[in-house]
CSV table of N, CA, C and O in Angstrom, one decimal:
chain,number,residue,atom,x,y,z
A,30,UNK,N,14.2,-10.0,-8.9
A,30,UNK,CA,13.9,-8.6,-8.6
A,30,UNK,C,12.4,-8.5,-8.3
A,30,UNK,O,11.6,-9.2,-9.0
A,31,UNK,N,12.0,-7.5,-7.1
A,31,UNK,CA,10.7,-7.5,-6.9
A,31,UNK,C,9.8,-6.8,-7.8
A,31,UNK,O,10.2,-5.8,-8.5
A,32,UNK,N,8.6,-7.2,-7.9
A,32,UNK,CA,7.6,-6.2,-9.1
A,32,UNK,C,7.0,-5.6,-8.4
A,32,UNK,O,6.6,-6.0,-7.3
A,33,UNK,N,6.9,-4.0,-9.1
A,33,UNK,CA,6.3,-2.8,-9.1
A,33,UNK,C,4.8,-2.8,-8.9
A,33,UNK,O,4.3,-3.9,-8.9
A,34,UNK,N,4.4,-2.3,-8.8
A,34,UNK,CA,3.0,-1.6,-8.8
A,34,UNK,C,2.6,-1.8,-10.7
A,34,UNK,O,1.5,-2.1,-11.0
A,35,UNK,N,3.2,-1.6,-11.4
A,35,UNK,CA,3.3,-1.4,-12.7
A,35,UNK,C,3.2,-2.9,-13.8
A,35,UNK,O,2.8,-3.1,-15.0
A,36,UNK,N,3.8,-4.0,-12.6
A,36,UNK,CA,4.3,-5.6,-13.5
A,36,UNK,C,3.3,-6.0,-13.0
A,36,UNK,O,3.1,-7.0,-13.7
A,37,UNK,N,2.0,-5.7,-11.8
A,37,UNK,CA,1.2,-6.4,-11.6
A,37,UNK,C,0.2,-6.9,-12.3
A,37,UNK,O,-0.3,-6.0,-12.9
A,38,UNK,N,-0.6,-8.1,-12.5
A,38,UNK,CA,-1.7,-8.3,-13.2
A,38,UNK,C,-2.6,-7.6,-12.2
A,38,UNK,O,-2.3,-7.1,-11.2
A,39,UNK,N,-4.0,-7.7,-13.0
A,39,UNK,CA,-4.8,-7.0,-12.4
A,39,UNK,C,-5.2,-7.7,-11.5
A,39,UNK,O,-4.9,-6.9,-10.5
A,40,UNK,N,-5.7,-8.8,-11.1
A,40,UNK,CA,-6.1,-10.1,-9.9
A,40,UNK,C,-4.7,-9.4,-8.9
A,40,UNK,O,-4.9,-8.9,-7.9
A,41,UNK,N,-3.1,-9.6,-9.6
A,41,UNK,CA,-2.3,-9.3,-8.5
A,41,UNK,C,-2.4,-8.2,-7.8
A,41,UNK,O,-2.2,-8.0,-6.6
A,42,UNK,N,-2.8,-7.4,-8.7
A,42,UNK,CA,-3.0,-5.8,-7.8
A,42,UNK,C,-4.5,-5.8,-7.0
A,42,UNK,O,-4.9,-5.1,-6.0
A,43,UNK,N,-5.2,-6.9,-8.0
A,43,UNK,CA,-6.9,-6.8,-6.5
A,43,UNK,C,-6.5,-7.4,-5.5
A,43,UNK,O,-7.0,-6.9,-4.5
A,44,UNK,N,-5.7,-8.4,-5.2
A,44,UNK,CA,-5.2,-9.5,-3.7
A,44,UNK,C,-3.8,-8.4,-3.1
A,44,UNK,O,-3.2,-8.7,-2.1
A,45,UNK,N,-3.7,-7.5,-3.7
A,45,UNK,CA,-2.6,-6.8,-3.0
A,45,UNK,C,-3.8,-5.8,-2.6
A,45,UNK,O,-4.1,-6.1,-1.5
A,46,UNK,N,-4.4,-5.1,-2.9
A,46,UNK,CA,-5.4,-4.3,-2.7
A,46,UNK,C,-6.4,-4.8,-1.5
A,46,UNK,O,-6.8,-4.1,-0.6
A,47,UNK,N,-6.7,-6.1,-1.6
A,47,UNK,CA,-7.5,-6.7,-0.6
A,47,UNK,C,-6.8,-6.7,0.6
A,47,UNK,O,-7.1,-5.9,1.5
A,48,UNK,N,-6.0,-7.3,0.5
A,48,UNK,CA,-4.8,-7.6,1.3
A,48,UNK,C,-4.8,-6.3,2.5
A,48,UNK,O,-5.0,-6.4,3.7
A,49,UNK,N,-4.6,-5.0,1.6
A,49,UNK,CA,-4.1,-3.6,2.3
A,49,UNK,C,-5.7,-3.6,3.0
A,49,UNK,O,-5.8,-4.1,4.1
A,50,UNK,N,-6.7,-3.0,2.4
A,50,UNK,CA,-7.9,-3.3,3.1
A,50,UNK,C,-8.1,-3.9,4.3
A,50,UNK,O,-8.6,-3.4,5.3
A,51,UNK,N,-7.8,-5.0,4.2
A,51,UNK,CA,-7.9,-6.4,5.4
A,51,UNK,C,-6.8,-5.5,6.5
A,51,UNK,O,-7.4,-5.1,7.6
A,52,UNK,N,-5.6,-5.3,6.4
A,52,UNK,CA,-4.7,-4.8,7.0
A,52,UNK,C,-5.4,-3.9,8.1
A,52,UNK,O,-5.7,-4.2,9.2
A,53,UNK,N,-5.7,-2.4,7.2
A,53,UNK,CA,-6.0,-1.5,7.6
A,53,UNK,C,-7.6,-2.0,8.9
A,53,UNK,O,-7.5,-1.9,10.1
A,54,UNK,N,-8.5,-2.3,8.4
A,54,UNK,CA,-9.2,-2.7,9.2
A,54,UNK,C,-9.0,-3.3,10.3
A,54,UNK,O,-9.6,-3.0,11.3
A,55,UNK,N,-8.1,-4.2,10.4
A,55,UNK,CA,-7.2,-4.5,11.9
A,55,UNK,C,-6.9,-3.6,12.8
A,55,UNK,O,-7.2,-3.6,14.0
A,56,UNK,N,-5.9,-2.7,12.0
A,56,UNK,CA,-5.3,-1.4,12.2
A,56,UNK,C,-6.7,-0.7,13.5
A,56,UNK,O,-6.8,-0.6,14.7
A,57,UNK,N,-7.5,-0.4,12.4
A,57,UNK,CA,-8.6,0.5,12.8
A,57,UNK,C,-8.9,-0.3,14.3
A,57,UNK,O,-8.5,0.0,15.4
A,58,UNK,N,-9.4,-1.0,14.1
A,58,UNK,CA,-10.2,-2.0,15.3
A,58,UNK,C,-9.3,-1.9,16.4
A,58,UNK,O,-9.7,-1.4,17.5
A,59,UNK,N,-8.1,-2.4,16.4
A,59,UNK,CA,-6.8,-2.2,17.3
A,59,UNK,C,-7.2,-0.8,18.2
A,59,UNK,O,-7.5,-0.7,19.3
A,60,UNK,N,-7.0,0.2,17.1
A,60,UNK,CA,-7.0,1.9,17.6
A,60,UNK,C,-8.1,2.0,18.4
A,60,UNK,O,-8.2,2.6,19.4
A,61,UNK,N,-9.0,1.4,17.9
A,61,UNK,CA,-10.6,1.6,18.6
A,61,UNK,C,-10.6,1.1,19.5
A,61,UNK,O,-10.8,1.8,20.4
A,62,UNK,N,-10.5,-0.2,19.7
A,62,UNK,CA,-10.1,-1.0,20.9
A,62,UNK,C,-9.3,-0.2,22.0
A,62,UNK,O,-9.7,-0.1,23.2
A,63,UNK,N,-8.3,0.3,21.7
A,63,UNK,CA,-7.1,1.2,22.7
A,63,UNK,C,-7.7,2.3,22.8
A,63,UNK,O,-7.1,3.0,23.6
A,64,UNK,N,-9.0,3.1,22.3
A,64,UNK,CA,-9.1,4.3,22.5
A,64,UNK,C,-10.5,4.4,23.5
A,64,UNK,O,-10.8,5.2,24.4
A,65,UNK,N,-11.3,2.8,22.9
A,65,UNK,CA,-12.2,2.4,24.0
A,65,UNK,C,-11.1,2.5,25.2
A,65,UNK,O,-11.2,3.7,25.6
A,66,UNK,N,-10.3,1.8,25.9
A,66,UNK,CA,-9.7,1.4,26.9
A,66,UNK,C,-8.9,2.9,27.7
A,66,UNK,O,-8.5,3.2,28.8
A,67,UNK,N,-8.8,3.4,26.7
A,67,UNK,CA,-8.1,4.8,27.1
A,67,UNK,C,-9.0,6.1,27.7
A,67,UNK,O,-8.6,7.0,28.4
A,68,UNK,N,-10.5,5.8,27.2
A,68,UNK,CA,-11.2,6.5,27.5
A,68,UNK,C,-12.2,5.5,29.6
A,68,UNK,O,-12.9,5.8,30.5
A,69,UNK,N,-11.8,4.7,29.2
A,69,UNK,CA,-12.1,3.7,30.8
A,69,UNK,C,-10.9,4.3,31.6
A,69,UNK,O,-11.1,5.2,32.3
A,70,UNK,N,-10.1,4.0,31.5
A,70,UNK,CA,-8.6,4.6,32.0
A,70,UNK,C,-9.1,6.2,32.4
A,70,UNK,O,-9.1,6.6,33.5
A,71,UNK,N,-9.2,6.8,31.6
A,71,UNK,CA,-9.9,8.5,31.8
A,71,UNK,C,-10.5,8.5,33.0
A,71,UNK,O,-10.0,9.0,34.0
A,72,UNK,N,-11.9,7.7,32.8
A,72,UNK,CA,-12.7,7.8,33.7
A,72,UNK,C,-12.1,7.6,34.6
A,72,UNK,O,-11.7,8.7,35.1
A,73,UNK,N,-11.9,6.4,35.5
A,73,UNK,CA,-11.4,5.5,36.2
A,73,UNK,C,-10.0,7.0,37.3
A,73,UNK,O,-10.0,7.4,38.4
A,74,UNK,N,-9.2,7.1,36.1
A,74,UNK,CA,-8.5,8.1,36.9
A,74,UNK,C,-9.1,9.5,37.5
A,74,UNK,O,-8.5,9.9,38.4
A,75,UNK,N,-10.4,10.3,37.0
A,75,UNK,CA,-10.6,11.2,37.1
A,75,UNK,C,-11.4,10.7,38.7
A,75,UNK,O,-11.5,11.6,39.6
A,76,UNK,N,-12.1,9.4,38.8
A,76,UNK,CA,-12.7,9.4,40.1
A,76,UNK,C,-11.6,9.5,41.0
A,76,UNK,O,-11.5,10.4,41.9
A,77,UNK,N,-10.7,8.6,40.9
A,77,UNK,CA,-9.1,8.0,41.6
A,77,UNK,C,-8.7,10.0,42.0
A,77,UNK,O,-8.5,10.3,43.2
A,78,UNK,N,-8.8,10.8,41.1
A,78,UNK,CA,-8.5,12.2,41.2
A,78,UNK,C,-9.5,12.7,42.2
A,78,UNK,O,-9.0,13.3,43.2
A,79,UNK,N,-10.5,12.6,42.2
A,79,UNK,CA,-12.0,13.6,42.6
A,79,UNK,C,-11.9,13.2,44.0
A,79,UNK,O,-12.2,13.9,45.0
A,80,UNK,N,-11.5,11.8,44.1
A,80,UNK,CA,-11.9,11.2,45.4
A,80,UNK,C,-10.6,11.1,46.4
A,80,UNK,O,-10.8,11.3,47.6
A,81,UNK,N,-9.3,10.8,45.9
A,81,UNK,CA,-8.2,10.6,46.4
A,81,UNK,C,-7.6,12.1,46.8
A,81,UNK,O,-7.3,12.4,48.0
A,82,UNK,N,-7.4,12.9,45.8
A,82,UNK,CA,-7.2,14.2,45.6
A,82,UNK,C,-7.8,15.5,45.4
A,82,UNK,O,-7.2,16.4,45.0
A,83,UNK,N,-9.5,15.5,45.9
A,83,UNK,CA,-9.9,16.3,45.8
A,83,UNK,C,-10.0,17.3,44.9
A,83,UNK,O,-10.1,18.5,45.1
A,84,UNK,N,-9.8,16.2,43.4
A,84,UNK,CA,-10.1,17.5,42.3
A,84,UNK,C,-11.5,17.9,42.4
A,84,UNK,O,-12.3,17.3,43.1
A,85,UNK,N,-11.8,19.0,41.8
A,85,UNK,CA,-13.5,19.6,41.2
A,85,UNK,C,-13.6,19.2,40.3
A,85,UNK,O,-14.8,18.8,40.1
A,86,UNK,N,-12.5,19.1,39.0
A,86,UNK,CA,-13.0,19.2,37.9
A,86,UNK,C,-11.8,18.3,37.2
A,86,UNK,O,-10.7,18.5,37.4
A,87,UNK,N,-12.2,17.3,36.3
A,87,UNK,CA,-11.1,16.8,35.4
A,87,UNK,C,-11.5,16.5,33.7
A,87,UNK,O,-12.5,16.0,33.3
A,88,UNK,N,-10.6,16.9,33.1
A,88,UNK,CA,-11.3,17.5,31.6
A,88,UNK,C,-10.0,16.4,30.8
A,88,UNK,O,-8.8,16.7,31.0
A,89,UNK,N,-10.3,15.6,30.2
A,89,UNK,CA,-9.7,14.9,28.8
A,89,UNK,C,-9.3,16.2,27.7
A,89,UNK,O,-10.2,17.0,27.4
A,90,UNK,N,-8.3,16.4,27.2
A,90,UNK,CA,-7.8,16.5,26.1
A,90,UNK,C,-6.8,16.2,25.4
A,90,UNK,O,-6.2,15.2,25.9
A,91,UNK,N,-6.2,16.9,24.2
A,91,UNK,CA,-5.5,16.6,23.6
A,91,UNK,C,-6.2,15.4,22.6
A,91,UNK,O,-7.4,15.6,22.2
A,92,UNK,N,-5.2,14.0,22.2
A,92,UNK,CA,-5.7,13.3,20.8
A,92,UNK,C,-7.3,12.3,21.4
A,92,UNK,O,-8.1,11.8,20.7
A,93,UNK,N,-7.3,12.1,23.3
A,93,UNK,CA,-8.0,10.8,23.2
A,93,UNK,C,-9.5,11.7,23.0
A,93,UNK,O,-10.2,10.8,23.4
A,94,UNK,N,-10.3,12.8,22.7
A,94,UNK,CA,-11.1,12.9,22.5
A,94,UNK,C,-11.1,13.1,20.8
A,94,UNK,O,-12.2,13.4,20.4
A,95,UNK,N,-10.5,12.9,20.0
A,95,UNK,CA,-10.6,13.3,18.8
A,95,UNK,C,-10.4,11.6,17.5
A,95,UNK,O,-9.9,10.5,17.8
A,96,UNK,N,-10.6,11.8,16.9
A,96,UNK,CA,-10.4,10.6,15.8
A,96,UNK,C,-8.5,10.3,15.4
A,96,UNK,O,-8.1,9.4,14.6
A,97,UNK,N,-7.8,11.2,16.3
A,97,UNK,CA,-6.2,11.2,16.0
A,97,UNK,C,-5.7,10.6,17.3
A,97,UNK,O,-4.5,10.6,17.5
A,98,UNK,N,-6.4,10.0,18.0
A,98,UNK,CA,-5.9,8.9,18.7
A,98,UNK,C,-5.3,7.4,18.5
A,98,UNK,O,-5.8,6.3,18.2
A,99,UNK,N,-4.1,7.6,18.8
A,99,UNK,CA,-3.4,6.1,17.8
A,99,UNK,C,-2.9,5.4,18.4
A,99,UNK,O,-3.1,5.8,19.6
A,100,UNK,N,-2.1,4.2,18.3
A,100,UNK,CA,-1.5,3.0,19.5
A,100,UNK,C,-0.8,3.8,20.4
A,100,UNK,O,-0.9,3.6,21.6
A,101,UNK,N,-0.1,4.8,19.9
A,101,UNK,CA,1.2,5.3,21.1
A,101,UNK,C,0.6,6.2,21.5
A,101,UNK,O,1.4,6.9,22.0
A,102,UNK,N,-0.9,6.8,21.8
A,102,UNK,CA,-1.2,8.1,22.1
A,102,UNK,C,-1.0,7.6,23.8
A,102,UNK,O,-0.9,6.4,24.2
A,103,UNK,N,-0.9,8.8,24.3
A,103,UNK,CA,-1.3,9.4,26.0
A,103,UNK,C,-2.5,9.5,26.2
A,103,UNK,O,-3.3,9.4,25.3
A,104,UNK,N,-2.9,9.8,27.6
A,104,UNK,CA,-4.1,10.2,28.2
A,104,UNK,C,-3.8,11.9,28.3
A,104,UNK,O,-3.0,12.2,29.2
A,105,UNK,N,-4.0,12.5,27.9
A,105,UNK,CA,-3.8,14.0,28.3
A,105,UNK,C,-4.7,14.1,29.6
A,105,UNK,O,-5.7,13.4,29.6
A,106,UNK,N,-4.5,14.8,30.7
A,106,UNK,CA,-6.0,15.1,31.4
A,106,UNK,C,-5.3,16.5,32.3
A,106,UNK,O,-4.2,16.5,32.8
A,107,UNK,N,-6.6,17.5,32.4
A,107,UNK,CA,-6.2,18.4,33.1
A,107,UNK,C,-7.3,18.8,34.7
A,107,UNK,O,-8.5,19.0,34.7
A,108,UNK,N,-6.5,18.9,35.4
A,108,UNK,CA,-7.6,18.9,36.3
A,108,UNK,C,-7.3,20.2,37.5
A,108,UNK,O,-6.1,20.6,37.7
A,109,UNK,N,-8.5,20.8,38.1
A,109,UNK,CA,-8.7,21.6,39.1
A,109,UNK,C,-8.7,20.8,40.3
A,109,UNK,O,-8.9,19.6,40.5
A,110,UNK,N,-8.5,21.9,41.3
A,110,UNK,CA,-8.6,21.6,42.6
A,110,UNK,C,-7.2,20.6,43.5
A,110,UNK,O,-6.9,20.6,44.7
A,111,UNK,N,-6.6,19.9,42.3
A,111,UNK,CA,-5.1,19.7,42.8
A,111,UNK,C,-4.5,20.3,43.8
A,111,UNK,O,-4.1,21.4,43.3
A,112,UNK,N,-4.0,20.2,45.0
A,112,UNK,CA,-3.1,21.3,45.5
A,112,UNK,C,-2.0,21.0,44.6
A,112,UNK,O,-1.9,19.8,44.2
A,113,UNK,N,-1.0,21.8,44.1
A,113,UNK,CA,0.5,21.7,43.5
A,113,UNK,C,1.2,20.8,43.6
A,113,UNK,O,1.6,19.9,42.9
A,114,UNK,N,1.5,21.4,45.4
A,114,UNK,CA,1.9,20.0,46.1
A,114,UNK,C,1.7,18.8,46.0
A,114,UNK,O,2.5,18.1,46.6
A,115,UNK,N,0.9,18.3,45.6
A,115,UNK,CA,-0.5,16.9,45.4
A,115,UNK,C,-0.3,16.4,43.7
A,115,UNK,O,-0.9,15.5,43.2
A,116,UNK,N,0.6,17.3,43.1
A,116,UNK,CA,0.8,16.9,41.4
A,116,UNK,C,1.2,16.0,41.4
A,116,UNK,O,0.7,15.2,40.7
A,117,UNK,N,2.6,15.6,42.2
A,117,UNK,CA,3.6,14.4,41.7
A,117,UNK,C,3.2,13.2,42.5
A,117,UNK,O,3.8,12.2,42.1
A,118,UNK,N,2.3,12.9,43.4
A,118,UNK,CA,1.4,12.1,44.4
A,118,UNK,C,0.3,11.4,43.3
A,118,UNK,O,0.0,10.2,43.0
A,119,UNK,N,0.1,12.4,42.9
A,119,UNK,CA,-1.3,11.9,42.0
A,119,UNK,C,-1.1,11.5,40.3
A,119,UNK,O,-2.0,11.1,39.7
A,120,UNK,N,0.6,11.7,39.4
A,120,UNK,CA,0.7,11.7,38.9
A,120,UNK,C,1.2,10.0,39.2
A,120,UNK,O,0.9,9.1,38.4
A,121,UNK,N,2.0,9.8,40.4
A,121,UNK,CA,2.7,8.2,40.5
A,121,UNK,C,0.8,7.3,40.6
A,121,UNK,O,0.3,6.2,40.2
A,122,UNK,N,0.3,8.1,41.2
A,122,UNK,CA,-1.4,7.1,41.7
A,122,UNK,C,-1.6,6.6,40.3
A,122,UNK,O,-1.7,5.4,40.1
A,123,UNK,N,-1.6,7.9,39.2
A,123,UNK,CA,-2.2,7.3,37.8
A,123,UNK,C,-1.2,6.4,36.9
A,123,UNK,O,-1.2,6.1,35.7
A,124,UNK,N,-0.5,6.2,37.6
A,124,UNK,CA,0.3,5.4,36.4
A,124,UNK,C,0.8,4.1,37.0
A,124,UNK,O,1.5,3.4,36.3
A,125,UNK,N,0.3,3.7,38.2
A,125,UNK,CA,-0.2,2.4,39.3
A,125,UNK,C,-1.6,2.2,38.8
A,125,UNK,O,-2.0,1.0,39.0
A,126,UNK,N,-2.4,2.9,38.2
A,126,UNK,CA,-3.6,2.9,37.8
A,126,UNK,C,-3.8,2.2,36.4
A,126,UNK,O,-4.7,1.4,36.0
A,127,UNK,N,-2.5,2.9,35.7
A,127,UNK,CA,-2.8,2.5,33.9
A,127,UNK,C,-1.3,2.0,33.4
A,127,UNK,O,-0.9,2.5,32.3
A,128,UNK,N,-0.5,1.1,34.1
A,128,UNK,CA,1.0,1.4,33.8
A,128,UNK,C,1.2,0.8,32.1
A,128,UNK,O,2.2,0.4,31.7
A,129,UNK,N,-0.3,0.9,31.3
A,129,UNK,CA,-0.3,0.4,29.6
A,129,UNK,C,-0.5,1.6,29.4
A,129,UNK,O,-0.5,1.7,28.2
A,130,UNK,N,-0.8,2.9,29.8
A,130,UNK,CA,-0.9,4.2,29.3
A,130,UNK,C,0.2,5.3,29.7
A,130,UNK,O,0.3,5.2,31.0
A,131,UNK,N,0.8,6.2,29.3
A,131,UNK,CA,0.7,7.3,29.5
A,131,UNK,C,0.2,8.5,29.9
A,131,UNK,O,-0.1,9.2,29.0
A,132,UNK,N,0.1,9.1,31.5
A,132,UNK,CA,-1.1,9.8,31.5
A,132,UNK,C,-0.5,10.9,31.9
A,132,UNK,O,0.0,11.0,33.1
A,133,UNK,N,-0.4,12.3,30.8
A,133,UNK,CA,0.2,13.4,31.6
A,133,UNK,C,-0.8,14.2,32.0
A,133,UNK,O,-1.5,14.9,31.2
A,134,UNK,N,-1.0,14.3,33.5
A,134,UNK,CA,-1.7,15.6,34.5
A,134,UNK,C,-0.9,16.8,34.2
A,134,UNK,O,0.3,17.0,34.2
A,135,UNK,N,-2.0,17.7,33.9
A,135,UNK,CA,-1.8,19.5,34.2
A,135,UNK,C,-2.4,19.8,35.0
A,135,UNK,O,-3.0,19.0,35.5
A,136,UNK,N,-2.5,21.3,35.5
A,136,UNK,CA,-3.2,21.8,36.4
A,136,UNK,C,-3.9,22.7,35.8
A,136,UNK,O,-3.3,22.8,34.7
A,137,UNK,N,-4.6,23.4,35.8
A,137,UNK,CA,-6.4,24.2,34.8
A,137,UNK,C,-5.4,25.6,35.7
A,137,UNK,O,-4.9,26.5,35.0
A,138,UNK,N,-5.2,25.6,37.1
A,138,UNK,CA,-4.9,26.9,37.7
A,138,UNK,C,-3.5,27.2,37.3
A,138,UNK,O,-3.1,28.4,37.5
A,139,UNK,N,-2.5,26.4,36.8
A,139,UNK,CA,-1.2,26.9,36.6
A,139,UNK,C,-1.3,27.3,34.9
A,139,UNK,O,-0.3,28.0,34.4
A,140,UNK,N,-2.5,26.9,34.2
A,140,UNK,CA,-2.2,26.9,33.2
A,140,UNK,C,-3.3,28.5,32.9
A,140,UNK,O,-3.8,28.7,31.8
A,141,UNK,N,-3.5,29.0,33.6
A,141,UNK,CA,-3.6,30.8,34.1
A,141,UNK,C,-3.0,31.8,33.2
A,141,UNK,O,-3.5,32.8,32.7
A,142,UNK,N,-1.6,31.0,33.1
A,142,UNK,CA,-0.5,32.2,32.5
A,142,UNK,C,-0.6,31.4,30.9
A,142,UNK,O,0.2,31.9,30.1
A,143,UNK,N,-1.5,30.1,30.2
A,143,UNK,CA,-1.2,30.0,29.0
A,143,UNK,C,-2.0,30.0,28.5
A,143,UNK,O,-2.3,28.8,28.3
A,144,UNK,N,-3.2,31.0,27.8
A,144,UNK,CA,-4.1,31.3,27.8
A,144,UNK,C,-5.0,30.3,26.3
A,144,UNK,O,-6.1,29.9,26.0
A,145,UNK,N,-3.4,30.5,25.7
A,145,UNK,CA,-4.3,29.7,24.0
A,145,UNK,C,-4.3,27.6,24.7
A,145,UNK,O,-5.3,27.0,24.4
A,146,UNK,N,-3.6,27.2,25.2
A,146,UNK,CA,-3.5,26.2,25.9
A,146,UNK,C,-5.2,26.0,26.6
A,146,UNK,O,-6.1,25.3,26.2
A,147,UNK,N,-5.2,26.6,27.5
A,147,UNK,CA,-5.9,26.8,28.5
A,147,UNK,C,-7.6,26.9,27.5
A,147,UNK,O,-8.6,26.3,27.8
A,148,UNK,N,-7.3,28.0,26.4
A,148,UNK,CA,-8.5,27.7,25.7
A,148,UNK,C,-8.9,26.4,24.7
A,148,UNK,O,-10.0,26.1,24.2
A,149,UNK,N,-7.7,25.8,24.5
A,149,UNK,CA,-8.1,24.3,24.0
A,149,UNK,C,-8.4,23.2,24.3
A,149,UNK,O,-8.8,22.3,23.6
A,150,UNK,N,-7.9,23.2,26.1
A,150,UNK,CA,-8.8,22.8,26.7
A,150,UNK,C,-10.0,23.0,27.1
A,150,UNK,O,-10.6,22.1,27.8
A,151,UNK,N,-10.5,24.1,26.7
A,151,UNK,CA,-12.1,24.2,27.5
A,151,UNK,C,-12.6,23.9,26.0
A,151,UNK,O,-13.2,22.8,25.7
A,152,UNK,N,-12.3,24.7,25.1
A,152,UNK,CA,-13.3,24.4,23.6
A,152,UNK,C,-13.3,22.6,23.1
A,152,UNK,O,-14.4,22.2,22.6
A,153,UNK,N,-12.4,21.7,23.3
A,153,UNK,CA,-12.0,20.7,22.6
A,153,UNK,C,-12.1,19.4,23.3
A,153,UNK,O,-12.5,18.3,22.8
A,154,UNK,N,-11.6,19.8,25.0
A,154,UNK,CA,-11.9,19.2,26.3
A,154,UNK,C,-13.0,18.5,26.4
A,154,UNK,O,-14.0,18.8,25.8
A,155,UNK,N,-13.2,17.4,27.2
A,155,UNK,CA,-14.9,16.7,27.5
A,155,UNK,C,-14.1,16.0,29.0
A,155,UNK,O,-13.0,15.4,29.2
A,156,UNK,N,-15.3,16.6,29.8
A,156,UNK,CA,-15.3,16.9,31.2
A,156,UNK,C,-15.5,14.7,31.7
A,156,UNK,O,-15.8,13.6,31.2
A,157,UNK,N,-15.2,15.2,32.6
A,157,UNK,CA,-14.9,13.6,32.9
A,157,UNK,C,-15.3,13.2,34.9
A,157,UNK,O,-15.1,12.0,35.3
């Protein structure tokens, strides 16, 4: 039968303790690592955007500007000057671009009609 948290000696619970420590730090470094790469990926698409598609403006949000960016996160990005027509064109370009990310494009002008959205991208958002 396996022992508890409770049958441990103390050395067993410091090398289990170490152990978790060591773990987590991996963890971390990993995340950092992917969120380094996620934020190159940003870039990288917002020129691919500005230059291919004539955005004005392309803004990061959602988790990759925040410390809640994790292995499965997405690229959120929302951008101006898109024509509509030009969403699903520019949506296949970014993902020929990053096919290790997820990158969901919005449009800043369709999102008009969603105003608390719309303001968490401008307050939370970092322009790209």
């Amino acid at each position: 039968m396996p022992k508890t948290a409770a049958d441990l000696t103390p050395e067993e619970l410091e090398a289990y303790r170490e152990a978790w420590r060591r773990r987590w730090a991996e963890e971390e470094a990993r995340r950092a690592r992917r969120q380094e790469r996620a934020w190159a990926v940003a870039r990288a698409a917002a020129r691919l955007l500005k230059e291919r598609f004539g955005a004005r403006r392309v803004r990061a949000f959602g988790s990759l500007p925040t410390p809640w960016f994790r292995e499965r996160s997405d690229i959120d990005l929302a951008v101006e000057g898109v024509p509509p027509e030009r969403l699903g064109e520019a949506e296949a370009a970014l993902a020929e671009l990053a096919p290790d990310f997820r990158v969901d494009l919005v449009s800043l002008e369709a999102l008009r009609d969603a105003p608390r959205l719309l303001r968490r991208i401008e307050e939370e958002g970092v322009d790209l």
